[in-house]
CSV table of C-alpha atoms in Angstrom, one decimal:
chain,number,residue,atom,x,y,z
A,789,MET,CA,37.1,35.8,-23.0
A,790,ILE,CA,35.5,34.6,-19.2
A,791,LYS,CA,32.0,36.6,-20.3
A,792,LYS,CA,32.0,34.4,-24.0
A,793,ILE,CA,32.6,31.0,-22.2
A,794,PHE,CA,29.7,32.1,-19.9
A,795,ILE,CA,27.5,33.0,-22.4
A,796,SER,CA,28.3,29.8,-24.3
A,797,LEU,CA,27.7,27.7,-21.1
A,798,LEU,CA,23.9,29.8,-20.9
A,799,LEU,CA,23.3,29.1,-24.4
A,800,LEU,CA,23.9,25.1,-24.0
A,801,LEU,CA,22.0,25.1,-21.1
A,802,CYS,CA,19.3,26.9,-22.4
A,803,MET,CA,19.3,24.2,-25.4
A,804,SER,CA,19.6,21.4,-23.3
A,805,CYS,CA,16.4,22.4,-21.2
A,806,PHE,CA,14.5,23.0,-24.5
A,807,ASP,CA,15.7,19.6,-26.0
A,808,PHE,CA,14.5,17.7,-22.8
A,809,ASN,CA,11.0,19.9,-22.7
A,810,ASN,CA,10.7,19.1,-26.2
A,811,ARG,CA,11.5,15.2,-25.8
A,812,GLU,CA,9.2,15.3,-22.9
A,813,GLY,CA,6.3,16.8,-24.3
A,814,LYS,CA,6.5,14.7,-27.0
A,815,TYR,CA,6.4,11.2,-24.9
A,816,LEU,CA,3.6,12.5,-22.8
A,817,ASP,CA,1.3,13.6,-25.9
A,818,TYR,CA,2.1,10.3,-27.5
A,819,ILE,CA,0.9,8.5,-24.1
A,820,GLU,CA,-2.4,10.7,-24.1
A,821,SER,CA,-3.0,10.2,-27.5
A,822,GLY,CA,-2.7,6.3,-26.9
A,823,ILE,CA,-5.6,6.6,-24.2
A,824,ILE,CA,-7.6,9.0,-26.3
A,825,SER,CA,-7.5,6.6,-29.0
A,826,LEU,CA,-8.2,3.6,-26.5
A,827,TYR,CA,-11.1,5.0,-25.2
A,828,ASN,CA,-12.5,6.3,-28.4
A,829,GLY,CA,-12.5,2.9,-29.8
A,830,ASP,CA,-9.7,3.7,-32.5
A,831,LYS,CA,-6.9,1.0,-33.4
A,832,ASP,CA,-4.6,3.4,-33.6
A,833,TYR,CA,-3.2,3.3,-29.7
A,834,ILE,CA,-0.5,0.9,-30.0
A,835,LYS,CA,1.1,3.0,-32.9
A,836,TYR,CA,1.2,6.0,-30.2
A,837,PHE,CA,2.1,3.6,-27.4
A,838,ASP,CA,5.0,2.5,-29.9
A,839,LYS,CA,5.8,6.0,-30.4
A,840,ALA,CA,6.1,6.9,-26.7
A,841,TYR,CA,8.1,4.3,-26.4
A,842,SER,CA,10.7,5.6,-29.2
A,843,GLN,CA,10.9,8.7,-27.3
A,844,ASN,CA,11.8,7.6,-24.4
A,845,PRO,CA,12.4,3.7,-23.8
A,846,SER,CA,13.9,4.3,-20.4
A,847,ASP,CA,11.1,5.9,-18.3
A,848,ASP,CA,8.3,3.5,-16.7
A,849,LEU,CA,4.9,5.8,-17.2
A,850,LEU,CA,4.4,4.8,-19.8
A,851,TYR,CA,4.5,0.6,-19.0
A,852,LYS,CA,2.7,1.7,-15.9
A,853,VAL,CA,0.1,2.7,-18.2
A,854,VAL,CA,-0.4,0.3,-20.9
A,855,ASN,CA,-0.4,-2.6,-17.9
A,856,ASN,CA,-3.0,-1.0,-16.7
A,857,LEU,CA,-5.1,-0.3,-19.7
A,858,LEU,CA,-4.3,-3.1,-22.0
A,859,GLU,CA,-5.4,-7.0,-22.2
A,860,TYR,CA,-2.7,-9.4,-21.7
A,861,ASP,CA,-2.8,-10.3,-25.6
A,862,GLU,CA,-2.3,-6.8,-26.3
A,863,LEU,CA,0.5,-6.4,-24.0
A,864,VAL,CA,2.3,-9.4,-25.3
A,865,LYS,CA,2.0,-7.7,-28.6
A,866,PHE,CA,3.1,-4.3,-27.3
A,867,TYR,CA,6.2,-6.1,-25.3
A,868,SER,CA,6.9,-8.6,-28.4
A,869,THR,CA,9.4,-6.1,-30.2
A,870,LYS,CA,11.1,-4.7,-27.0
A,871,LYS,CA,12.2,-8.0,-25.0
A,872,ASP,CA,15.1,-6.7,-22.5
A,873,LYS,CA,14.3,-3.3,-23.4
A,874,CYS,CA,11.8,-2.1,-21.1
A,875,LEU,CA,12.7,-2.1,-17.5
A,876,GLY,CA,11.6,-5.4,-17.1
A,877,TYR,CA,7.9,-5.1,-17.5
A,878,ASP,CA,8.1,-7.8,-20.3
A,879,TYR,CA,8.4,-10.4,-17.8
A,880,TYR,CA,6.3,-8.7,-15.1
A,881,ILE,CA,3.2,-9.2,-17.2
A,882,ASN,CA,4.1,-13.1,-17.3
A,883,LYS,CA,4.9,-13.0,-13.5
A,884,ASP,CA,8.2,-13.7,-14.1
A,885,PHE,CA,9.3,-11.8,-11.2
A,886,VAL,CA,12.7,-13.0,-11.0
A,887,LYS,CA,14.0,-12.0,-14.0
A,888,ALA,CA,11.7,-8.7,-14.0
A,889,LYS,CA,13.4,-8.1,-10.9
A,890,ASP,CA,17.1,-8.7,-12.5
A,891,SER,CA,16.0,-6.1,-14.7
A,892,GLY,CA,15.7,-3.5,-12.2
A,893,ASN,CA,11.8,-3.7,-12.3
A,894,VAL,CA,10.3,-2.2,-9.1
A,895,LEU,CA,7.1,-4.0,-9.1
A,896,ALA,CA,8.6,-7.2,-9.5
A,897,ILE,CA,10.9,-6.5,-6.5
A,898,LYS,CA,8.0,-5.8,-4.2
A,899,ALA,CA,5.9,-8.7,-5.6
A,900,LEU,CA,8.9,-10.9,-5.2
A,901,TYR,CA,9.7,-9.6,-1.5
A,902,GLU,CA,6.0,-10.0,-0.6
A,903,GLN,CA,5.8,-13.5,-1.9
A,904,TYR,CA,9.1,-14.5,-0.2
A,905,TYR,CA,7.8,-12.9,3.1
A,906,TYR,CA,4.3,-14.8,3.1
A,907,ASN,CA,5.9,-18.1,2.5
A,908,PHE,CA,8.1,-18.0,5.5
A,909,GLU,CA,11.1,-17.5,3.2
A,910,PHE,CA,12.5,-14.3,5.1
A,911,LYS,CA,16.0,-14.9,4.3
A,912,LYS,CA,15.2,-14.5,0.9
A,913,ALA,CA,13.0,-11.7,1.3
A,914,TYR,CA,15.9,-10.0,3.7
A,915,ASN,CA,18.1,-10.5,0.7
A,916,ILE,CA,15.9,-8.4,-1.8
A,917,LEU,CA,15.4,-6.1,0.9
A,918,THR,CA,19.4,-5.4,0.9
A,919,LYS,CA,20.5,-5.6,-2.2
A,920,CYS,CA,17.5,-4.2,-4.3
A,921,ASN,CA,17.6,-1.2,-1.9
A,922,VAL,CA,13.6,-1.7,-1.9
A,923,LYS,CA,12.2,1.9,-0.7
A,924,SER,CA,8.7,1.1,1.1
A,925,ASP,CA,7.2,2.6,4.4
A,926,GLU,CA,4.8,-0.9,4.6
A,927,TYR,CA,5.0,-2.6,7.7
A,928,ILE,CA,6.0,-5.9,6.2
A,929,TYR,CA,9.4,-4.4,5.0
A,930,LYS,CA,10.1,-2.2,8.1
A,931,VAL,CA,9.3,-5.3,10.7
A,932,LEU,CA,11.9,-7.8,8.9
A,933,ASP,CA,14.5,-4.8,8.6
A,934,LYS,CA,14.4,-4.4,12.1
A,935,ASN,CA,13.7,-8.0,13.5
A,936,LYS,CA,15.6,-10.0,11.1
A,937,ASP,CA,17.4,-12.6,13.3
A,938,GLU,CA,13.5,-13.1,15.2
A,939,PHE,CA,12.3,-13.7,11.4
A,940,PHE,CA,14.9,-16.2,10.6
A,941,GLU,CA,14.6,-18.0,13.5
A,942,VAL,CA,10.8,-18.5,12.7
A,943,GLU,CA,11.6,-19.5,9.1
A,944,GLU,CA,13.9,-22.4,10.5
A,945,ILE,CA,10.7,-23.4,12.9
A,946,TYR,CA,8.4,-23.4,10.2
A,947,ASN,CA,10.6,-25.9,8.2
A,948,LYS,CA,10.7,-28.0,11.3
A,949,MET,CA,6.6,-27.9,11.4
A,950,LYS,CA,6.2,-29.2,8.0
A,951,ASP,CA,8.4,-32.0,8.8
A,952,LYS,CA,6.8,-32.3,12.1
A,953,LYS,CA,10.2,-32.3,14.0
A,954,ALA,CA,9.7,-28.8,15.8
A,955,SER,CA,10.0,-29.0,19.7
A,956,ASP,CA,7.4,-27.8,21.6
A,957,ASP,CA,8.9,-24.5,22.8
A,958,GLU,CA,9.7,-23.9,19.0
A,959,LYS,CA,6.1,-24.4,18.3
A,960,GLU,CA,5.0,-21.8,21.0
A,961,LYS,CA,7.8,-19.5,19.6
A,962,PHE,CA,5.8,-19.8,16.2
A,963,LYS,CA,2.6,-19.7,17.8
A,964,ASN,CA,3.6,-16.2,19.2
A,965,PHE,CA,4.7,-15.0,16.2
A,966,VAL,CA,1.7,-15.7,14.2
A,967,ILE,CA,-0.6,-13.8,15.9
A,968,ASN,CA,1.8,-10.4,16.1
A,969,TYR,CA,3.1,-10.3,13.0
A,970,PRO,CA,1.5,-10.3,9.6
A,971,VAL,CA,1.1,-13.7,7.8
A,972,ASP,CA,-0.7,-15.8,5.3
A,973,TYR,CA,-3.6,-17.4,7.5
A,974,GLU,CA,-4.0,-20.2,5.1
A,975,ILE,CA,-0.1,-21.2,5.1
A,976,VAL,CA,-0.2,-21.5,8.9
A,977,TYR,CA,-3.2,-23.4,9.5
A,978,ASP,CA,-1.7,-26.0,7.2
A,979,VAL,CA,0.9,-26.4,10.1
A,980,LEU,CA,-1.4,-26.0,12.9
A,981,LYS,CA,-4.5,-27.6,12.0
A,982,ASP,CA,-3.4,-31.2,13.8
A,983,ASP,CA,-3.6,-29.1,17.3
A,984,ILE,CA,-7.4,-28.2,16.6
A,985,GLU,CA,-8.0,-31.7,18.1
A,986,LYS,CA,-6.3,-30.9,21.1
A,987,ASN,CA,-8.2,-27.3,21.7
A,988,ASP,CA,-5.1,-25.6,21.1
A,989,LYS,CA,-5.8,-21.7,21.6
A,990,THR,CA,-3.6,-20.4,18.8
A,991,ALA,CA,-4.6,-23.3,16.2
A,992,LEU,CA,-8.4,-22.8,16.7
A,993,PHE,CA,-7.9,-18.6,16.2
A,994,ILE,CA,-6.1,-19.2,13.0
A,995,LYS,CA,-8.8,-21.6,12.0
A,996,TYR,CA,-11.1,-18.8,12.6
A,997,LEU,CA,-9.1,-16.0,10.8
A,998,THR,CA,-9.2,-18.7,7.5
A,999,LEU,CA,-13.2,-18.7,7.7
A,1000,ASP,CA,-15.8,-16.1,6.6
A,1001,LYS,CA,-16.2,-13.7,9.5
A,1002,ASP,CA,-20.3,-14.1,9.4
A,1003,SER,CA,-20.8,-17.9,9.1
A,1004,VAL,CA,-21.9,-20.1,12.3
A,1005,VAL,CA,-18.6,-21.8,12.5
A,1006,SER,CA,-16.3,-18.9,12.7
A,1007,ASN,CA,-18.8,-17.2,15.6
A,1008,GLN,CA,-18.7,-20.4,17.5
A,1009,ILE,CA,-14.9,-20.9,17.4
A,1010,LEU,CA,-14.4,-16.9,18.4
A,1011,ASN,CA,-17.1,-17.4,21.5
A,1012,LYS,CA,-15.3,-20.3,22.6
A,1013,LEU,CA,-11.9,-18.9,22.4
A,1014,VAL,CA,-13.4,-15.8,24.4
A,1015,SER,CA,-14.6,-18.3,27.1
A,1016,MET,CA,-11.0,-19.7,27.0
A,1017,ASN,CA,-10.1,-16.2,27.9
A,1018,PHE,CA,-7.7,-15.7,24.5
A,1019,GLY,CA,-6.4,-12.4,24.5
A,1020,PRO,CA,-6.3,-11.7,20.5
A,1021,ALA,CA,-9.9,-13.6,20.6
A,1022,ILE,CA,-11.2,-10.9,22.9
A,1023,GLU,CA,-9.8,-8.0,21.0
A,1024,GLU,CA,-11.6,-9.7,17.6
A,1025,TYR,CA,-14.7,-10.3,19.4
A,1026,VAL,CA,-14.6,-6.3,20.4
A,1027,SER,CA,-13.7,-5.5,17.2
A,1028,VAL,CA,-16.1,-7.6,15.0
A,1029,ASN,CA,-18.9,-6.9,17.3
A,1030,LYS,CA,-18.2,-2.8,17.2
A,1031,ILE,CA,-18.7,-3.0,21.0
A,1032,ASP,CA,-19.0,0.5,22.5
A,1033,ASN,CA,-20.2,-0.2,26.1
A,1034,PRO,CA,-18.8,-3.5,27.1
A,1035,SER,CA,-20.5,-5.9,30.0
A,1036,VAL,CA,-18.6,-5.8,33.2
A,1037,GLU,CA,-17.7,-9.7,32.1
A,1038,LEU,CA,-16.4,-8.3,29.2
A,1039,LEU,CA,-14.8,-5.3,30.7
A,1040,ASP,CA,-12.7,-8.0,33.5
A,1041,LYS,CA,-11.5,-10.2,30.6
A,1042,MET,CA,-10.2,-7.2,28.8
A,1043,ASN,CA,-8.2,-5.8,32.0
A,1044,LYS,CA,-7.0,-9.4,32.7
A,1045,TYR,CA,-5.9,-10.7,29.3
A,1046,ALA,CA,-6.4,-8.5,26.7
A,1047,LYS,CA,-5.9,-5.0,27.4
A,1048,ARG,CA,-4.9,-4.0,23.6
A,1049,ALA,CA,-8.7,-4.2,23.2
A,1050,TYR,CA,-9.1,-1.0,24.9
A,1051,ALA,CA,-7.7,0.8,21.8
A,1052,ILE,CA,-10.1,-0.9,19.5
A,1053,LEU,CA,-13.0,0.0,22.2
A,1054,LEU,CA,-11.7,3.3,22.0
A,1055,SER,CA,-12.0,3.4,18.1
A,1056,ASN,CA,-15.6,1.7,18.0
A,1057,CYS,CA,-16.6,4.7,20.7
A,1058,VAL,CA,-15.0,7.3,18.2
A,1059,GLU,CA,-16.8,5.5,15.3
A,1060,SER,CA,-20.3,5.4,17.1
A,1061,GLY,CA,-20.3,8.8,18.8
A,1062,ASN,CA,-20.6,7.3,22.3
A,1063,ILE,CA,-17.9,8.9,24.3
A,1064,SER,CA,-19.2,9.1,27.9
A,1065,ASN,CA,-16.7,6.7,29.3
A,1066,ILE,CA,-13.8,8.2,26.8
A,1067,ASN,CA,-11.8,8.9,29.9
A,1068,TYR,CA,-11.5,5.9,31.5
A,1069,ILE,CA,-11.2,4.2,28.0
A,1070,LEU,CA,-8.0,6.2,27.3
A,1071,SER,CA,-6.6,5.4,30.6
A,1072,ASN,CA,-6.8,2.1,29.9
A,1073,VAL,CA,-5.5,2.4,26.0
A,1074,ASP,CA,-1.3,1.4,26.6
A,1075,ASP,CA,1.6,2.6,24.4
A,1076,ASN,CA,1.8,0.0,21.9
A,1077,PRO,CA,2.5,1.2,18.9
A,1078,LYS,CA,-0.2,-0.2,17.1
A,1079,ASN,CA,-2.8,1.7,19.1
A,1080,CYS,CA,-1.6,5.3,18.0
A,1081,ILE,CA,-4.1,5.4,15.0
A,1082,TYR,CA,-7.0,5.0,17.2
A,1083,ILE,CA,-5.7,7.5,19.5
A,1084,ALA,CA,-5.2,9.6,16.4
A,1085,ASP,CA,-9.0,8.9,15.1
A,1086,PHE,CA,-9.9,10.5,18.5
A,1087,ASP,CA,-7.8,13.3,18.3
A,1088,TYR,CA,-9.4,14.2,15.0
A,1089,TYR,CA,-13.0,13.9,15.6
A,1090,TYR,CA,-12.8,15.2,19.6
A,1091,LYS,CA,-9.1,17.0,19.7
A,1092,ASP,CA,-7.3,19.1,17.0
A,1093,LEU,CA,-6.2,18.5,14.1
A,1094,LYS,CA,-2.5,19.2,14.7
A,1095,THR,CA,-2.2,16.9,17.5
A,1096,ALA,CA,-4.1,14.1,15.2
A,1097,TYR,CA,-1.4,14.8,12.6
A,1098,ASN,CA,1.1,14.2,15.1
A,1099,GLU,CA,-0.2,10.7,15.9
A,1100,TYR,CA,-1.0,9.8,12.4
A,1101,LEU,CA,2.9,10.5,11.7
A,1102,LYS,CA,3.5,8.0,14.2
A,1103,ALA,CA,1.7,5.5,12.8
A,1104,TYR,CA,3.0,6.2,9.1
A,1105,SER,CA,6.7,6.1,10.8
A,1106,TYR,CA,5.7,2.3,12.0
A,1107,GLY,CA,4.0,1.6,8.6
A,1108,PHE,CA,0.6,0.8,10.2
A,1109,ASP,CA,-2.6,0.5,8.4
A,1110,ILE,CA,-0.7,3.1,5.5
A,1111,ASP,CA,-3.4,3.4,3.0
A,1112,TYR,CA,-5.8,4.8,5.7
A,1113,VAL,CA,-3.3,7.0,7.6
A,1114,VAL,CA,-2.2,8.1,4.4
A,1115,TYR,CA,-5.7,9.0,3.5
A,1116,ARG,CA,-6.5,11.0,6.8
A,1117,LEU,CA,-2.5,12.8,6.5
A,1118,SER,CA,-3.7,14.2,3.5
A,1119,ASP,CA,-6.7,15.7,4.5
A,1120,ILE,CA,-5.2,17.5,7.8
A,1121,ALA,CA,-2.1,18.4,5.8
A,1122,LYS,CA,-4.5,20.6,3.2
A,1123,LYS,CA,-6.3,21.9,6.3
A,1124,ILE,CA,-3.1,22.8,8.2
A,1125,GLY,CA,-0.7,23.8,5.4
A,1126,LYS,CA,1.7,20.7,5.8
A,1127,GLU,CA,1.3,19.7,2.1
A,1128,LYS,CA,5.1,20.0,1.4
A,1129,GLU,CA,5.9,18.4,4.6
A,1130,PHE,CA,3.6,15.5,3.6
A,1131,LEU,CA,4.5,14.8,0.2
A,1132,LYS,CA,8.0,14.7,1.4
A,1133,LEU,CA,7.1,11.8,3.8
A,1134,THR,CA,4.9,9.8,1.4
A,1135,LYS,CA,7.9,10.1,-1.6
A,1136,ASN,CA,8.0,6.2,-1.4
A,1137,TYR,CA,4.3,5.3,-1.0
A,1138,THR,CA,2.8,3.5,-3.8
A,1139,GLY,CA,-0.7,2.3,-2.1
A,1140,GLU,CA,-4.3,2.7,-3.1
A,1141,ASN,CA,-4.5,6.4,-2.5
A,1142,GLU,CA,-1.6,7.4,-4.4
A,1143,TYR,CA,-3.8,9.4,-6.7
A,1144,ILE,CA,-4.3,11.5,-3.2
A,1145,ILE,CA,-0.7,12.5,-3.3
A,1146,LEU,CA,-0.5,13.1,-7.1
A,1147,LYS,CA,-3.5,15.1,-6.9
A,1148,MET,CA,-1.8,17.2,-4.4
A,1149,ARG,CA,1.9,17.5,-6.6
A,1150,TYR,CA,-0.6,18.3,-9.6
A,1151,ASP,CA,-2.6,21.1,-7.6
A,1152,LEU,CA,1.0,22.7,-6.3
A,1153,SER,CA,3.1,22.5,-9.4
A,1154,LYS,CA,3.0,25.8,-11.6
A,1155,ASP,CA,5.1,23.5,-14.3
A,1156,LYS,CA,2.6,22.5,-17.4
A,1157,LEU,CA,4.7,19.3,-18.6
A,1158,GLU,CA,4.8,18.4,-14.9
A,1159,LYS,CA,0.8,18.9,-14.4
A,1160,LYS,CA,0.6,16.4,-17.4
A,1161,ARG,CA,3.0,13.9,-16.4
A,1162,ILE,CA,1.4,13.7,-12.9
A,1163,ALA,CA,-2.1,13.7,-14.3
A,1164,LEU,CA,-1.4,10.6,-16.5
A,1165,ASN,CA,0.3,8.8,-13.6
A,1166,MET,CA,-2.9,9.2,-11.8
A,1167,TRP,CA,-4.7,7.6,-14.7
A,1168,ILE,CA,-3.5,3.9,-13.6
A,1169,THR,CA,-5.4,4.2,-9.9
A,1170,ASN,CA,-7.9,7.0,-10.6
A,1171,PRO,CA,-9.1,7.6,-14.2
A,1172,LYS,CA,-12.1,9.8,-13.2
A,1173,LEU,CA,-9.3,12.4,-11.7
A,1174,ALA,CA,-7.0,11.7,-14.2
A,1175,ALA,CA,-9.7,12.9,-17.0
A,1176,SER,CA,-10.6,16.0,-14.7
A,1177,CYS,CA,-6.8,17.4,-14.7
A,1178,LEU,CA,-6.3,16.5,-18.6
A,1179,LEU,CA,-9.5,18.3,-19.2
A,1180,GLU,CA,-8.0,20.9,-17.4
A,1181,LEU,CA,-4.8,21.0,-19.6
A,1182,SER,CA,-6.2,20.1,-22.6
A,1183,LYS,CA,-6.6,22.3,-25.2
A,1184,ASN,CA,-7.6,19.8,-28.1
A,1185,ASP,CA,-11.4,19.5,-29.5
A,1186,LYS,CA,-11.1,15.7,-29.6
A,1187,ASN,CA,-9.4,15.3,-26.1
A,1188,ILE,CA,-11.7,17.4,-24.6
A,1189,ALA,CA,-14.4,15.6,-25.9
A,1190,CYS,CA,-12.9,12.3,-24.8
A,1191,TYR,CA,-12.1,13.5,-21.2
A,1192,THR,CA,-15.7,14.9,-21.2
A,1193,ASN,CA,-17.7,12.1,-22.1
A,1194,ILE,CA,-15.2,9.5,-19.7
A,1195,LEU,CA,-16.4,12.2,-16.9
A,1196,LYS,CA,-20.2,11.6,-17.9
A,1197,MET,CA,-19.1,7.8,-17.3
A,1198,TYR,CA,-18.8,8.0,-13.7
A,1199,LYS,CA,-21.3,10.0,-12.7
């Protein structure tokens, strides 16, 4: 009796797996056929995308692909029969992020969070962060979560500054904040511009950050701020001028007013290859978390990959320059056999280098359906790489011809 029950359960499991694979296969085939139809100039692509929707309306791969490939008018047509049934992507294309968020749309949740964050609406941003279970490794998500009281206070000060009611102490707190955290410089400049006439260093620096860095005015402002011994301006001066052999005068300013400029100096030396004074520079790079990227770059080129990997891991944990860090980590992970660790670490990453992660997952996967899903997902950020992977998987002559032509376009 027990044996019969076990066999029955096993059969049910096998049938369930077969049914899933069958539905998944059709769903992915319809998306692929839509892409092929679109690139071949046929008019059937909407039909194929509609079939994919009928096969699996609760999966967001389809919506990401169509949003990436179709023009706005075509998107309106595609979503017109799917209102409130497509994970909020119907609202997302119209930038109605609130309604899209209410439908659980992850892209809208992040867009709304960033909108609130850069508008100094930190309480609303934090509300999204906590209630929508946002999963992101980017700095602006981590820093608000860890420092919410400070951010909430600055939000109140910002509102006072708009009404010109902030005290001098509150203004100083605000100025310190905008120098140390990611902000929209245009918005900040609007509340600080009256202080330009007073030669206020922070106000002048924010104005500089809103200008084209190659302009005469921006260079004049930067040079003036350096002469006024303003630390952030000294760091900027070392950065934009790619200085790898500072004068005695500049070194003196760095030692007194801008110790963090040594990390930027280290980066410039690594880039130029001028490492004659590298030990002195390294001894002056402090333990500010933001410096670990520069140290990692030095380790990558002049020490060893494992040491560099650990430093890049630190940078990723803080969320600094995350796209660049993902690029470096992926490269090292392949060389030292840390691919699985890297993929686990970056499971929440959705930046411009996501295709690198997808390609690594593709290469490690043994399942054809999984590889196809990954390749189609890759189309959103890197069509050339996606076409190469799909060409490898394809046995259909029409598809092979299309992918071959697409790859020729990118040569």
